[in-house]
Amino acid sequence: MKKAFVTGTGTGVGKTIVSAALCLHWKASYFKPIQTGLDSDTETVQRLTGAPAVPPRHHFPEPVSPHAAAKLAGAEIQLSDLQLPETNPLVVEGAGGVMVPINGQHLMLDVMAHFGLPVVVVASTQLGTINHTLLTLQALRHRNLQILGVVQVGEAEPTGTQAIEHYGSVPILFRLPLFSELTPASLTAFVETLHGF
Ligand SMILES: Nc1ncnc2c1ncn2[C@@H]1O[C@H](COP(=O)(O)OP(=O)(O)OP(=O)(O)O)[C@@H](O)[C@H]1O
Ligand SMILES: C[C@H](N)[C@H](N)CCCCCC(=O)O
Ligand SMILES: [Mg+2]
């Protein structure tokens, strides 16, 4: 099944760029159910891939946690409002990391359980990633969510990679290097090197 929910160890780790890579690799559609801030991850993915995209269910202007962005907009995100598109293959991107609140009682983890998709965890290769990644994996397993693997973003760092594989009992699907120029061509060239999933 070429469907995944792309989460990460936090905001700004590279979920959108990894989602774009997966959209190219799987020839998948893209869906970002909850967007906060004036930037649009959907526009970024479409610029880099041309992938079909389902518009966000919620897009709030304040670049803060979804629960707060909704409140500032005089709204509230309901889990029942979030419907998974039928399209296949499909890449869904969360907002921030797994413990990000979407309303007064639900977290991004609840959105992931609601959708029931296998999960890809995006993590930096920088120092600190072992702790962040193992905590994220523990939270996912606590909710019995299927984990496809970890995608690392950044320069190769074998100590962290080996520790995450060993202590996290999880495959590293691939490592996305930092591109000096992030373009459809450079991302496509990288994706052509991917095999096996
Ligand atoms: N492999 C990469 N090479 C170059 N720049 C990158 C790479 N991955 C991410 N970036 C840049 O780092 C910043 C954060 O990446 P990105 O937007 O993918 O994070 P995110 O996890 O999706 O954040 P959010 O939680 O806001 O959705 C962006 O400016 C993006 O262009
Ligand atoms: C605004 C940012 N780009 C994301 N859309 C939302 C990140 C929420 C992070 C909340 C937190 O973990 O403190
Ligand atoms: Mg993003």
Short mmCIF file of C-alpha atoms and ligand atoms in Angstrom, two decimals:
data_model
loop_
_atom_site.label_atom_id
_atom_site.label_comp_id
_atom_site.label_asym_id
_atom_site.label_seq_id
_atom_site.Cartn_x
_atom_site.Cartn_y
_atom_site.Cartn_z
CA MET A 1 0.00 0.00 0.00
CA LYS A 2 1.52 3.35 -1.02
CA LYS A 3 -0.16 5.47 1.62
CA ALA A 4 1.49 7.13 4.61
CA PHE A 5 0.98 9.78 7.27
CA VAL A 6 4.19 11.82 7.46
CA THR A 7 4.92 13.07 10.95
CA GLY A 8 8.17 14.28 12.46
CA THR A 9 10.10 14.90 15.63
CA GLY A 10 8.79 18.45 15.53
CA THR A 11 8.07 21.44 13.35
CA GLY A 12 10.58 22.46 10.71
CA VAL A 13 12.30 19.05 10.52
CA GLY A 14 11.54 18.56 6.83
CA LYS A 15 8.15 16.81 6.71
CA THR A 16 7.01 18.80 3.67
CA ILE A 17 10.13 18.11 1.62
CA VAL A 18 10.05 14.43 2.57
CA SER A 19 6.34 14.38 1.68
CA ALA A 20 7.23 15.85 -1.73
CA ALA A 21 9.88 13.16 -2.20
CA LEU A 22 7.35 10.46 -1.32
CA CYS A 23 4.78 11.98 -3.70
CA LEU A 24 7.33 11.73 -6.50
CA HIS A 25 8.46 8.24 -5.52
CA TRP A 26 4.93 6.83 -5.22
CA LYS A 27 3.30 9.11 -7.81
CA ALA A 28 0.98 9.99 -4.95
CA SER A 29 -1.51 12.74 -4.16
CA TYR A 30 -0.82 15.04 -1.21
CA PHE A 31 -3.07 16.11 1.66
CA LYS A 32 -2.23 18.46 4.54
CA PRO A 33 -5.41 18.40 6.64
CA ILE A 34 -4.38 21.16 9.05
CA GLN A 35 -2.17 24.08 7.99
CA THR A 36 -1.20 26.98 10.22
CA GLY A 37 0.76 30.04 9.19
CA LEU A 38 0.71 32.01 5.93
CA ASP A 39 3.01 29.56 4.16
CA SER A 40 1.34 26.70 2.34
CA ASP A 41 2.92 23.25 2.47
CA THR A 42 0.49 22.25 -0.26
CA GLU A 43 1.88 24.94 -2.59
CA THR A 44 5.43 23.85 -1.75
CA VAL A 45 4.70 20.21 -2.58
CA GLN A 46 2.89 21.16 -5.79
CA ARG A 47 5.75 23.46 -6.84
CA LEU A 48 8.29 20.70 -6.30
CA THR A 49 6.30 17.78 -7.68
CA GLY A 50 3.19 18.82 -9.61
CA ALA A 51 1.40 16.19 -7.50
CA PRO A 52 -2.40 16.37 -7.24
CA ALA A 53 -3.35 17.84 -3.86
CA VAL A 54 -6.46 17.84 -1.72
CA PRO A 55 -6.82 21.31 -0.16
CA PRO A 56 -6.35 21.54 3.62
CA ARG A 57 -9.52 21.07 5.67
CA HIS A 58 -8.31 23.88 7.91
CA HIS A 59 -5.85 26.71 7.16
CA PHE A 60 -5.44 29.23 9.97
CA PRO A 61 -3.20 32.28 9.49
CA GLU A 62 -1.38 32.33 12.80
CA PRO A 63 1.91 30.35 12.67
CA VAL A 64 1.26 28.55 15.97
CA SER A 65 -0.05 25.22 17.25
CA PRO A 66 -3.30 24.22 15.51
CA HIS A 67 -5.36 24.34 18.73
CA ALA A 68 -4.24 27.93 19.33
CA ALA A 69 -4.43 29.01 15.68
CA ALA A 70 -8.03 27.78 15.50
CA LYS A 71 -8.97 29.60 18.73
CA LEU A 72 -7.39 32.82 17.45
CA ALA A 73 -9.53 32.44 14.34
CA GLY A 74 -12.66 31.90 16.48
CA ALA A 75 -12.91 28.28 15.38
CA GLU A 76 -12.32 24.80 16.77
CA ILE A 77 -10.94 21.78 14.89
CA GLN A 78 -13.17 18.71 15.24
CA LEU A 79 -11.63 15.29 14.69
CA SER A 80 -14.83 14.24 12.90
CA ASP A 81 -14.29 17.05 10.36
CA LEU A 82 -11.09 15.41 9.15
CA GLN A 83 -11.88 12.98 6.35
CA LEU A 84 -9.20 10.92 4.63
CA PRO A 85 -9.35 11.33 0.83
CA GLU A 86 -10.04 8.15 -1.14
CA THR A 87 -7.13 8.76 -3.52
CA ASN A 88 -4.37 6.17 -3.74
CA PRO A 89 -1.40 6.46 -3.56
CA LEU A 90 -1.61 9.18 -0.90
CA VAL A 91 0.79 11.15 1.31
CA VAL A 92 -0.73 12.95 4.31
CA GLU A 93 1.34 15.47 6.29
CA GLY A 94 0.72 16.42 9.90
CA ALA A 95 1.47 19.75 11.55
CA GLY A 96 4.47 19.83 13.86
CA GLY A 97 5.10 16.64 15.86
CA VAL A 98 2.87 13.89 17.25
CA MET A 99 1.94 15.59 20.54
CA VAL A 100 0.73 18.82 18.93
CA PRO A 101 -2.79 19.65 20.16
CA ILE A 102 -5.56 20.22 17.59
CA ASN A 103 -8.27 21.18 20.12
CA GLY A 104 -8.97 21.04 23.87
CA GLN A 105 -8.74 17.24 24.00
CA HIS A 106 -7.16 15.81 20.85
CA LEU A 107 -3.56 15.66 19.67
CA MET A 108 -1.99 14.99 16.28
CA LEU A 109 -1.70 11.38 17.51
CA ASP A 110 -5.52 11.22 17.60
CA VAL A 111 -5.66 12.47 14.00
CA MET A 112 -3.21 9.71 13.03
CA ALA A 113 -5.25 7.06 14.84
CA HIS A 114 -8.41 8.48 13.20
CA PHE A 115 -6.87 8.10 9.73
CA GLY A 116 -5.22 4.75 10.50
CA LEU A 117 -2.43 5.18 7.95
CA PRO A 118 1.05 3.72 8.32
CA VAL A 119 3.42 6.38 9.65
CA VAL A 120 6.71 7.79 8.39
CA VAL A 121 8.72 9.71 10.99
CA VAL A 122 10.91 12.54 9.71
CA ALA A 123 13.92 13.34 11.88
CA SER A 124 16.97 15.56 11.60
CA THR A 125 20.42 13.92 11.69
CA GLN A 126 21.62 16.67 14.03
CA LEU A 127 22.64 16.02 17.65
CA GLY A 128 19.55 15.61 19.79
CA THR A 129 17.74 13.51 17.23
CA ILE A 130 18.18 10.18 19.07
CA ASN A 131 16.09 11.37 22.02
CA HIS A 132 13.50 13.15 19.88
CA THR A 133 13.12 10.21 17.51
CA LEU A 134 12.90 7.51 20.21
CA LEU A 135 10.31 9.59 22.11
CA THR A 136 8.26 9.99 18.92
CA LEU A 137 8.46 6.24 18.19
CA GLN A 138 7.40 5.44 21.77
CA ALA A 139 4.37 7.72 21.47
CA LEU A 140 3.35 6.12 18.18
CA ARG A 141 3.69 2.60 19.55
CA HIS A 142 1.69 3.55 22.64
CA ARG A 143 -1.19 4.23 20.23
CA ASN A 144 -0.52 1.02 18.25
CA LEU A 145 0.20 2.98 15.09
CA GLN A 146 2.04 1.12 12.32
CA ILE A 147 5.45 2.66 11.65
CA LEU A 148 6.86 2.29 8.13
CA GLY A 149 10.19 3.77 9.18
CA VAL A 150 12.25 6.88 9.76
CA VAL A 151 13.44 9.31 7.10
CA GLN A 152 16.44 11.36 8.16
CA VAL A 153 17.14 14.86 6.87
CA GLY A 154 20.63 16.29 6.90
CA GLU A 155 24.26 15.29 6.68
CA ALA A 156 25.15 11.63 7.34
CA GLU A 157 25.65 11.01 11.07
CA PRO A 158 26.23 7.27 11.66
CA THR A 159 26.12 7.34 15.48
CA GLY A 160 22.59 8.71 15.56
CA THR A 161 21.43 6.55 12.68
CA GLN A 162 22.68 3.34 14.26
CA ALA A 163 21.24 4.26 17.66
CA ILE A 164 17.80 4.99 16.19
CA GLU A 165 17.81 1.73 14.27
CA HIS A 166 18.97 -0.27 17.30
CA TYR A 167 17.07 1.29 20.20
CA GLY A 168 14.07 2.20 18.05
CA SER A 169 13.85 -1.17 16.27
CA VAL A 170 12.94 0.76 13.15
CA PRO A 171 14.29 0.95 9.59
CA ILE A 172 15.80 4.14 8.24
CA LEU A 173 13.94 4.31 4.90
CA PHE A 174 16.34 6.86 3.44
CA ARG A 175 18.31 9.99 4.28
CA LEU A 176 17.43 13.21 2.49
CA PRO A 177 20.54 15.40 2.16
CA LEU A 178 20.31 19.17 2.52
CA PHE A 179 19.92 20.60 -0.99
CA SER A 180 21.75 23.81 -1.81
CA GLU A 181 19.00 24.36 -4.37
CA LEU A 182 15.63 22.72 -3.69
CA THR A 183 14.04 22.44 -7.14
CA PRO A 184 11.79 19.95 -8.94
CA ALA A 185 14.88 18.77 -10.82
CA SER A 186 17.12 18.30 -7.78
CA LEU A 187 14.41 16.52 -5.81
CA THR A 188 13.48 14.32 -8.79
CA ALA A 189 17.13 13.36 -9.29
CA PHE A 190 17.36 12.32 -5.65
CA VAL A 191 14.09 10.36 -5.72
CA GLU A 192 15.36 8.36 -8.71
CA THR A 193 17.96 6.86 -6.35
CA LEU A 194 15.26 5.47 -4.04
CA HIS A 195 14.38 1.77 -4.18
CA GLY A 196 12.62 -0.87 -2.15
CA PHE A 197 9.54 0.74 -0.67
N1 LIG B 1 16.51 18.38 2.42
C1 LIG B 1 16.38 19.72 2.48
N2 LIG B 1 17.22 20.52 1.79
C2 LIG B 1 17.12 21.86 1.85
N3 LIG B 1 16.19 22.52 2.60
C3 LIG B 1 15.33 21.75 3.31
C4 LIG B 1 15.36 20.34 3.28
N4 LIG B 1 14.37 19.86 4.10
C5 LIG B 1 13.75 20.94 4.60
N5 LIG B 1 14.32 22.08 4.13
C6 LIG B 1 13.91 23.46 4.46
O1 LIG B 1 13.77 23.56 5.87
C7 LIG B 1 12.59 24.31 6.20
C8 LIG B 1 11.65 23.40 7.01
O2 LIG B 1 11.31 22.28 6.20
P1 LIG B 1 9.78 21.82 6.09
O3 LIG B 1 8.91 22.95 5.72
O4 LIG B 1 9.75 20.62 5.20
O5 LIG B 1 9.49 21.41 7.61
P2 LIG B 1 8.16 20.78 8.20
O6 LIG B 1 8.56 19.71 9.14
O7 LIG B 1 7.27 20.41 7.06
O8 LIG B 1 7.53 22.01 9.00
P3 LIG B 1 5.97 22.22 9.45
O9 LIG B 1 5.85 21.59 10.81
O10 LIG B 1 5.84 23.71 9.46
O11 LIG B 1 5.11 21.57 8.42
C9 LIG B 1 11.98 24.75 4.87
O12 LIG B 1 12.46 26.05 4.57
C10 LIG B 1 12.54 23.77 3.86
O13 LIG B 1 12.64 24.30 2.55
C1 LIG B 2 3.59 27.07 12.29
C2 LIG B 2 4.37 25.81 12.01
N1 LIG B 2 4.99 25.96 10.67
C3 LIG B 2 3.47 24.58 12.03
N2 LIG B 2 2.48 24.70 10.99
C4 LIG B 2 2.78 24.35 13.36
C5 LIG B 2 3.77 23.90 14.40
C6 LIG B 2 3.12 23.68 15.74
C7 LIG B 2 4.17 23.34 16.80
C8 LIG B 2 3.59 23.30 18.19
C9 LIG B 2 4.65 22.94 19.22
O1 LIG B 2 5.14 21.77 19.20
O2 LIG B 2 5.07 23.83 19.99
MG MG B 3 5.39 21.08 6.53
#
